[in-house]
PDB file of C-alpha atoms in Angstrom:
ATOM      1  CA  UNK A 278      10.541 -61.066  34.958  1.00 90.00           C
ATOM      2  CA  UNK A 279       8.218 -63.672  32.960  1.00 95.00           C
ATOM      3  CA  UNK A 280       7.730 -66.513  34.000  1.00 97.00           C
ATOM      4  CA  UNK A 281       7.582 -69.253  31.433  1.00 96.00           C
ATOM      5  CA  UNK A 282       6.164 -72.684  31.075  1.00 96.00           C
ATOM      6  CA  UNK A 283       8.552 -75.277  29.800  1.00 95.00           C
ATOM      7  CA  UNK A 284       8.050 -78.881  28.592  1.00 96.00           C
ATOM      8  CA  UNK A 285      10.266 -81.554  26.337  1.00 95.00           C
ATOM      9  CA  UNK A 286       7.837 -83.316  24.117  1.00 95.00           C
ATOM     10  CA  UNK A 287       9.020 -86.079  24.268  1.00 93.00           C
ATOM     11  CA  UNK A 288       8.370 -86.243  28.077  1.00 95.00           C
ATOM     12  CA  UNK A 289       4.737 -85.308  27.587  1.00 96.00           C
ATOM     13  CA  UNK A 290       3.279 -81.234  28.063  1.00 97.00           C
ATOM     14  CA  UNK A 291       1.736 -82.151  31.644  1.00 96.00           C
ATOM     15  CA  UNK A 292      -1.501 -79.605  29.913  1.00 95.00           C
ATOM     16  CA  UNK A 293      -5.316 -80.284  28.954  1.00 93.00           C
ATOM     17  CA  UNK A 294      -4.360 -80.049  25.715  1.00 93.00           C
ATOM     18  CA  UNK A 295      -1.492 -80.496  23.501  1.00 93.00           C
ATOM     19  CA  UNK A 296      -0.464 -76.412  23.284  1.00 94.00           C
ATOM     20  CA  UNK A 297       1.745 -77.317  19.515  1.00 94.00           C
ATOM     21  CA  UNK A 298      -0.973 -76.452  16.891  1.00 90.00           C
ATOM     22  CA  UNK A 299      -2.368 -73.020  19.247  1.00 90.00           C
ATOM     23  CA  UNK A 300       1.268 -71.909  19.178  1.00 92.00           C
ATOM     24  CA  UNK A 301       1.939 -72.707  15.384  1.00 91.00           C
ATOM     25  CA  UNK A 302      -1.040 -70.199  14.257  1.00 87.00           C
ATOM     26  CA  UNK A 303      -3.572 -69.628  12.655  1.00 91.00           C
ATOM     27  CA  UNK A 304      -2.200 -71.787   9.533  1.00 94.00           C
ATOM     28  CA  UNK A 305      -3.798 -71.552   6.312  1.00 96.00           C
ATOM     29  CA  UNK A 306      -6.020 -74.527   5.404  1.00 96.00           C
ATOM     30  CA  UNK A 307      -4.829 -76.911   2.893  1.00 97.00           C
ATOM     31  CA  UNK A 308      -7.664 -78.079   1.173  1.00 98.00           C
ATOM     32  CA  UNK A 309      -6.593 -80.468  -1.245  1.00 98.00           C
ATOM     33  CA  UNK A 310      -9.161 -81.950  -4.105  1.00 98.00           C
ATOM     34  CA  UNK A 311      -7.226 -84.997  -6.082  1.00 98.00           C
ATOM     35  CA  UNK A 312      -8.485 -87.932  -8.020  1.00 96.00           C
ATOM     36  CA  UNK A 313      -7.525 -92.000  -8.127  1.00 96.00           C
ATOM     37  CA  UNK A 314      -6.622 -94.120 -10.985  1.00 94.00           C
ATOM     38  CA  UNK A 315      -9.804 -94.872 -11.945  1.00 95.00           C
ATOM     39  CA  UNK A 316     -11.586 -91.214 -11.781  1.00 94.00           C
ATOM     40  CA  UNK A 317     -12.456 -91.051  -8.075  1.00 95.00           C
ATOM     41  CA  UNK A 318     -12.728 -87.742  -6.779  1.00 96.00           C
ATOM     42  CA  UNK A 319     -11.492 -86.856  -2.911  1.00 96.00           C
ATOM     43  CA  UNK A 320     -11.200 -83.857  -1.357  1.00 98.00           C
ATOM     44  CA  UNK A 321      -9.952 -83.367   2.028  1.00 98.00           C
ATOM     45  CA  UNK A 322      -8.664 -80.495   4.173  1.00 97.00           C
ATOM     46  CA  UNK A 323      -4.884 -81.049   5.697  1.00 97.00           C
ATOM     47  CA  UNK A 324      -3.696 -78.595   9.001  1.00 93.00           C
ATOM     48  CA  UNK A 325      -0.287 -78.543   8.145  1.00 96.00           C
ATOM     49  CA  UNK A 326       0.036 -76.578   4.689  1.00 97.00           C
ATOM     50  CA  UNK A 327       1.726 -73.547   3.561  1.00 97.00           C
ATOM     51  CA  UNK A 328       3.478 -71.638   0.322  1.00 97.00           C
ATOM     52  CA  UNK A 329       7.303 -72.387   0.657  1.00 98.00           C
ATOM     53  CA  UNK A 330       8.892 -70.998  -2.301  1.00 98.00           C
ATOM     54  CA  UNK A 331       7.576 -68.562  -5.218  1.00 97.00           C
ATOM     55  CA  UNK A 332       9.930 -68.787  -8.093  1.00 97.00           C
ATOM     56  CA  UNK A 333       8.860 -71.602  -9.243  1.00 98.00           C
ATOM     57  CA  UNK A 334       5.510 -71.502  -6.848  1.00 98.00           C
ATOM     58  CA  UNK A 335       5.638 -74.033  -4.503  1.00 98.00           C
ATOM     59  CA  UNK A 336       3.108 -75.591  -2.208  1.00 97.00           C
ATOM     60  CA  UNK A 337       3.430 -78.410   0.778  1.00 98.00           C
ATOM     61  CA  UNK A 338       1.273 -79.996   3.446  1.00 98.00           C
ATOM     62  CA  UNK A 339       1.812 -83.231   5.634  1.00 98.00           C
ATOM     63  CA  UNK A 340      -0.405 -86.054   6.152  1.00 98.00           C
ATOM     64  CA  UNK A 341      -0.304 -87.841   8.722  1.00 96.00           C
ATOM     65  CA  UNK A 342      -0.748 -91.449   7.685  1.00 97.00           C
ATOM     66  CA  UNK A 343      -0.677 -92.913   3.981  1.00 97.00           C
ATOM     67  CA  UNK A 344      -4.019 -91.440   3.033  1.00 96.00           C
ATOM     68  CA  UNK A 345      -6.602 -91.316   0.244  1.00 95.00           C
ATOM     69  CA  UNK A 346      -4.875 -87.954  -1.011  1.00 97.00           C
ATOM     70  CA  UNK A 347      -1.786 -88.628  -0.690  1.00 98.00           C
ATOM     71  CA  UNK A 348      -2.017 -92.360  -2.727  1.00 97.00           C
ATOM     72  CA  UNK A 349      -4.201 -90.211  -5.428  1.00 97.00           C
ATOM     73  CA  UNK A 350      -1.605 -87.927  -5.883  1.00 98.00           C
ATOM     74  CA  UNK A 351       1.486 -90.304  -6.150  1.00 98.00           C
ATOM     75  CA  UNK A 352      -0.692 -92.200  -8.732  1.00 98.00           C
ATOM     76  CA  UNK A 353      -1.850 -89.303 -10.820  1.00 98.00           C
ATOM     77  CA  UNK A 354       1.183 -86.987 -10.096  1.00 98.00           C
ATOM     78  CA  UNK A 355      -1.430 -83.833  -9.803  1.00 98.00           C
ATOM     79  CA  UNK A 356      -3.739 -81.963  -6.684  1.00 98.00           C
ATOM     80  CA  UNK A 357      -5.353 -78.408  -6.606  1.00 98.00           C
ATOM     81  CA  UNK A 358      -5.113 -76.789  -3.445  1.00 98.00           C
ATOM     82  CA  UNK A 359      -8.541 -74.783  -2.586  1.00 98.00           C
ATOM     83  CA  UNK A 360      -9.131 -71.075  -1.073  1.00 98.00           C
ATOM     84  CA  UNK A 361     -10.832 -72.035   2.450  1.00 98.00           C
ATOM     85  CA  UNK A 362     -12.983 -69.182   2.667  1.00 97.00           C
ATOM     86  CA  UNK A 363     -15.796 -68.355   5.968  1.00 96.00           C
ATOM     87  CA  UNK A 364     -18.591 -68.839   3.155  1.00 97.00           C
ATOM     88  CA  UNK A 365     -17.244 -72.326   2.663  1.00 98.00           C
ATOM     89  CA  UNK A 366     -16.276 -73.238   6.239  1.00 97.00           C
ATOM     90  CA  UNK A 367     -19.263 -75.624   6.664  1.00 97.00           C
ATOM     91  CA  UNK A 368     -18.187 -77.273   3.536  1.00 98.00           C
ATOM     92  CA  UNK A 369     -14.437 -77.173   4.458  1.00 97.00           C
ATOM     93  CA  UNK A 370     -15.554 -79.461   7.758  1.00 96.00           C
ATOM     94  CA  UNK A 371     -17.829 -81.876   6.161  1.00 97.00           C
ATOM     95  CA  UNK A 372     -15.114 -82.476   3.840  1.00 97.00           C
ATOM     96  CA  UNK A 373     -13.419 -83.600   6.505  1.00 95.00           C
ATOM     97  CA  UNK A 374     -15.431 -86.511   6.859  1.00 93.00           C
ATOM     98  CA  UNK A 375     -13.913 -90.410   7.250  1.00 91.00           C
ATOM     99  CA  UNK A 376     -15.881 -91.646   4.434  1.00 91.00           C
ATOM    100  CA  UNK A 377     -15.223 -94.613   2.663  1.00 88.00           C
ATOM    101  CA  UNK A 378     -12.487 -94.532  -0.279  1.00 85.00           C
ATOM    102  CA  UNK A 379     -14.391 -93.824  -3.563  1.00 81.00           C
ATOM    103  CA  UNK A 380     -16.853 -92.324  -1.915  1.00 88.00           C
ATOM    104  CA  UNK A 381     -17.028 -88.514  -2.730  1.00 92.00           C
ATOM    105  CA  UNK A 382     -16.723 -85.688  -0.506  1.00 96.00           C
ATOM    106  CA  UNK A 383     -17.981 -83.247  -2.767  1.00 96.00           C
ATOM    107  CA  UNK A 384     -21.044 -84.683  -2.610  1.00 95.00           C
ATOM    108  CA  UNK A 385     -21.032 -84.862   1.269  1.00 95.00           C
ATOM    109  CA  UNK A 386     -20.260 -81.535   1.600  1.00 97.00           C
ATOM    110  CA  UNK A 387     -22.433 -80.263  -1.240  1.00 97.00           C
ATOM    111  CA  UNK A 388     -19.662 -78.635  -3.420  1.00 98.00           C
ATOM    112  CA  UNK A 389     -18.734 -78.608  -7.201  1.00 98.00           C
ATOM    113  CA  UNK A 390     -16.406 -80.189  -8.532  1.00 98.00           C
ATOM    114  CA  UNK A 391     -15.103 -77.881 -11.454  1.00 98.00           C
ATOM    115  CA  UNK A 392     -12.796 -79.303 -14.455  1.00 98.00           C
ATOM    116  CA  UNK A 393      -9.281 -78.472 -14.333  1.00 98.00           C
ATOM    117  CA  UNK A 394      -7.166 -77.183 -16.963  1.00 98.00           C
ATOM    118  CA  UNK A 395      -3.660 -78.523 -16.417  1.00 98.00           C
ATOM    119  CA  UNK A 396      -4.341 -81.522 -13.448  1.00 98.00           C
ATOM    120  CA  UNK A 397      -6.584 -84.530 -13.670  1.00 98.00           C
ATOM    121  CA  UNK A 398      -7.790 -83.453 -10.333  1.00 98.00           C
ATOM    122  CA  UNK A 399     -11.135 -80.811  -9.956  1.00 98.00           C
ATOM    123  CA  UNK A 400     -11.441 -77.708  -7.915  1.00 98.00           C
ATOM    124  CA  UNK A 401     -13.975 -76.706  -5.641  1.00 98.00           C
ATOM    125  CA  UNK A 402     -15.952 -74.613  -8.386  1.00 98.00           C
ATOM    126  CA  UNK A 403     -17.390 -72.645  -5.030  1.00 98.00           C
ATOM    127  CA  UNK A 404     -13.623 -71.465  -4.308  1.00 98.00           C
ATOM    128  CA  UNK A 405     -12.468 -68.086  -4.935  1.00 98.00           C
ATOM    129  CA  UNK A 406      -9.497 -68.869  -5.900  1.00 98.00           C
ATOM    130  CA  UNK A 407      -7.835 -72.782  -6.892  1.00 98.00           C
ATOM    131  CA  UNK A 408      -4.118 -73.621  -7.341  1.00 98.00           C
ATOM    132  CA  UNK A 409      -3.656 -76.634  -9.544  1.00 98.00           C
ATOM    133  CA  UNK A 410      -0.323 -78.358  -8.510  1.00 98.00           C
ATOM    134  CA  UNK A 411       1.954 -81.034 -10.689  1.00 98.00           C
ATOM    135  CA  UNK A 412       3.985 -83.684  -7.639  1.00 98.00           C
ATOM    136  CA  UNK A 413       7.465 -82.999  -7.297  1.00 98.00           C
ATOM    137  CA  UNK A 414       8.155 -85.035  -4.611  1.00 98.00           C
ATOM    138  CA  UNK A 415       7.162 -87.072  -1.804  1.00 98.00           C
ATOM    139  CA  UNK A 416       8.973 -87.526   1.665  1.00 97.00           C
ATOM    140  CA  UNK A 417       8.545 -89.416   4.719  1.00 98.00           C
ATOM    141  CA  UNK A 418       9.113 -87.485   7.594  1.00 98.00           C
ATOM    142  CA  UNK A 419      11.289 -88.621  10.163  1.00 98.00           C
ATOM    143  CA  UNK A 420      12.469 -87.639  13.593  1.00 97.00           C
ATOM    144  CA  UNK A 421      15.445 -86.380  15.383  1.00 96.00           C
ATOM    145  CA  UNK A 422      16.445 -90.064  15.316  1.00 96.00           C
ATOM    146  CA  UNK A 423      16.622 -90.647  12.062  1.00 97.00           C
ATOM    147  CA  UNK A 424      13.274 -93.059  12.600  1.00 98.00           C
ATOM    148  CA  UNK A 425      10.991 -92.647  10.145  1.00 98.00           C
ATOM    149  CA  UNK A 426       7.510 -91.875  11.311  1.00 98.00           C
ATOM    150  CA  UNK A 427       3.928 -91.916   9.854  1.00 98.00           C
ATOM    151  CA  UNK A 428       3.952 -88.568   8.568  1.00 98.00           C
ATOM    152  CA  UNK A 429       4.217 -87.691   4.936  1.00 98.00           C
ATOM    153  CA  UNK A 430       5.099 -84.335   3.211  1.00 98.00           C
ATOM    154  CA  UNK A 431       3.747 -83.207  -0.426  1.00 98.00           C
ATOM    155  CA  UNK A 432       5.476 -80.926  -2.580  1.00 98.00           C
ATOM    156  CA  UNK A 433       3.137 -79.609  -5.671  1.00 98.00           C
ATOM    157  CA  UNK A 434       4.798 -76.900  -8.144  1.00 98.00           C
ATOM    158  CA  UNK A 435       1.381 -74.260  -9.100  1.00 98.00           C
ATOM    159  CA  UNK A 436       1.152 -74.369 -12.614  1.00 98.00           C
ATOM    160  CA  UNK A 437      -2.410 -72.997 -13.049  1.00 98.00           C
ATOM    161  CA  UNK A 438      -4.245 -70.427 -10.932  1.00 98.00           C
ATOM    162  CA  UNK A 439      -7.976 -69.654 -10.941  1.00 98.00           C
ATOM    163  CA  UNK A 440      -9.348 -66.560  -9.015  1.00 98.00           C
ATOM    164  CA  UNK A 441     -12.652 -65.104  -8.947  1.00 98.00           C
ATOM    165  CA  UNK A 442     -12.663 -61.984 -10.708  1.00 97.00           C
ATOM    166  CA  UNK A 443     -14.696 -59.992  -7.998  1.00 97.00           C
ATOM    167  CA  UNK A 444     -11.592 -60.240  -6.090  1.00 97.00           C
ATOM    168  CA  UNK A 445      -9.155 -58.867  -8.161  1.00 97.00           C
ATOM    169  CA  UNK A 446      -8.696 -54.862  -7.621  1.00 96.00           C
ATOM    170  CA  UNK A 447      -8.618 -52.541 -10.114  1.00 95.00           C
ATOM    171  CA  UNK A 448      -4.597 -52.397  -9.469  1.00 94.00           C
ATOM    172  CA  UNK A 449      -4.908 -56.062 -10.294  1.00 95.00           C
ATOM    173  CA  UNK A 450      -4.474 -57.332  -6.786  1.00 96.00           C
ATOM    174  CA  UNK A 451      -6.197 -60.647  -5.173  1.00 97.00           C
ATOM    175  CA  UNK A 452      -7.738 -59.113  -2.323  1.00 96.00           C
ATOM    176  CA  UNK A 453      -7.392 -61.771   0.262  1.00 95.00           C
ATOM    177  CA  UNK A 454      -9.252 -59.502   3.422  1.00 94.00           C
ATOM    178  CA  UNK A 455     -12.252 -59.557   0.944  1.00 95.00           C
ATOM    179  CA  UNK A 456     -12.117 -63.584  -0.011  1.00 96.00           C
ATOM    180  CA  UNK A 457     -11.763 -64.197   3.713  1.00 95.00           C
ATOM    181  CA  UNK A 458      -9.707 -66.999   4.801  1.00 96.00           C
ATOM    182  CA  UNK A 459     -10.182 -69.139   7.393  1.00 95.00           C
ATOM    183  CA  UNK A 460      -7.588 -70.534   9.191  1.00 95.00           C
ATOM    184  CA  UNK A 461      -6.622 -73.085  11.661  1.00 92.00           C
ATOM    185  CA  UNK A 462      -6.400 -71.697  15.026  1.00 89.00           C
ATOM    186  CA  UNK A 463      -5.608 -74.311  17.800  1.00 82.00           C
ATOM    187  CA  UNK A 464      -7.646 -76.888  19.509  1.00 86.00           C
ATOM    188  CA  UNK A 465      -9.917 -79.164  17.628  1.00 82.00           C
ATOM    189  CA  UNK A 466     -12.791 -76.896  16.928  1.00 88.00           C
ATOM    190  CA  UNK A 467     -10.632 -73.769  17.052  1.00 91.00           C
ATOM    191  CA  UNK A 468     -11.008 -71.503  13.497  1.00 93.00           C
ATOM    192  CA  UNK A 469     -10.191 -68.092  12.414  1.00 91.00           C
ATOM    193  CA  UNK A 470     -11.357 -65.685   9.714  1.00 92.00           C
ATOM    194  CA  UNK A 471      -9.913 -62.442   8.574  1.00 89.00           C
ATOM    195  CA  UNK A 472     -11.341 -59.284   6.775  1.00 83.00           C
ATOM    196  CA  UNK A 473     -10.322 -56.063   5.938  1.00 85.00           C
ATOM    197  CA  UNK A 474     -11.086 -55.117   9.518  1.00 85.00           C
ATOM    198  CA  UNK A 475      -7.668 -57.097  10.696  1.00 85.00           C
ATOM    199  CA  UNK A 476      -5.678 -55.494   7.593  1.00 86.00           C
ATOM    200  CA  UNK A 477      -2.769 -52.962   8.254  1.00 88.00           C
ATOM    201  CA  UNK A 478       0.072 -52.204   6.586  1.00 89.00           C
ATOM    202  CA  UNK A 479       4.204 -52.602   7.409  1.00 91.00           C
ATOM    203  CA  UNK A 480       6.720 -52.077   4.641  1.00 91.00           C
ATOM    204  CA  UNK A 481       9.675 -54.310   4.693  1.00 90.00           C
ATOM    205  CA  UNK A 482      13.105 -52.148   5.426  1.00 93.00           C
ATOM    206  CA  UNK A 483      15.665 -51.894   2.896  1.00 90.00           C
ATOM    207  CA  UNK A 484      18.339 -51.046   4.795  1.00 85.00           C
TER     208      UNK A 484
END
């Protein structure tokens, strides 16, 4: 029989580490370029991000305090969400830098920031592939309580997509094993990349 570990939150995981994030993963990175009021450019990659609808396309990801990106976007009403890809993990992580507001982290991490076509905000001109997102909401997370906590969630509807076209097939497929991803795999320095060397294939049943 296995024998499992078992913990309540809310009592504490009696662990090194905090298993949550190694558990829930590898997550897709949500790097998220926005801009202020004034023209400010920020760009800043967020752990907890994912797709969670497709008709309309829908994006979220939580931050966890009131921050730079979050403010932008509530004041400009638009974000692009960035491909994360192993050429641009370096980048990805200096983007992650606490830098002052109004200071730029496309120039800390070296990057480009490309003009939009739909969204004040740029894109990562070095991306394979950029989602620019229009706000549909904002909500403060709260807990099983009914407290709320410091922990916000975006919602952004996609309406305008930019993909390199080296990575679209000649069946007119994104070929995300070739752009590979990086993802957020656990632990504070814990990544992971895929290639076509993790692909395989599963058809959904019908019946």
């Amino acid at each position: 029989m296995t024998a499992f570990y078992f913990y309540e939150p809310a009592a504490g995981h009696g662990l090194a580490h905090d298993p949550f994030k190694a558990i829930v993963g590898p997550r897709p990175i949500g790097w998220v370029s926005t801009v202020d009021a004034e023209g400010r450019t920020n760009l800043a990659p967020y752990s907890f991000f994912n797709a969670i609808a497709d008709t309309p396309p829908l994006l979220a990801f939580s931050s966890s305090g009131w921050k730079d990106s979050v403010a932008n976007i509530e004041a400009t009403r638009g974000f692009v969400w960035n491909f994360a890809s192993r050429p641009l993990a370096e980048a990805m992580n200096a983007s992650a830098a606490p830098l002052a507001h109004g200071e730029s982290e496309f120039v800390r991490a070296g990057l480009t920031p490309a003009p939009s076509c739909l969204v004040a905000a740029p894109r990562v001109a070095e991306s394979p592939a950029s989602l620019e997102c229009r706000l549909v909401d904002i909500h403060r997370l709260r807990d099983v309580d009914g407290a709320a906590i410091d922990n916000w969630l975006v919602i952004g509807q996609v309406v305008g997509v930019h993909i390199d076209r080296a990575l679209l097939t000649e069946d007119g497929l994104f070929d995300t094993f070739a752009a590979q991803p990086i993802l957020r795999a656990g632990y504070r320095a814990d990544y992971a990349s895929i290639g076509p060397e993790a692909k395989f294939a599963m058809v959904r049943p019908t019946a």
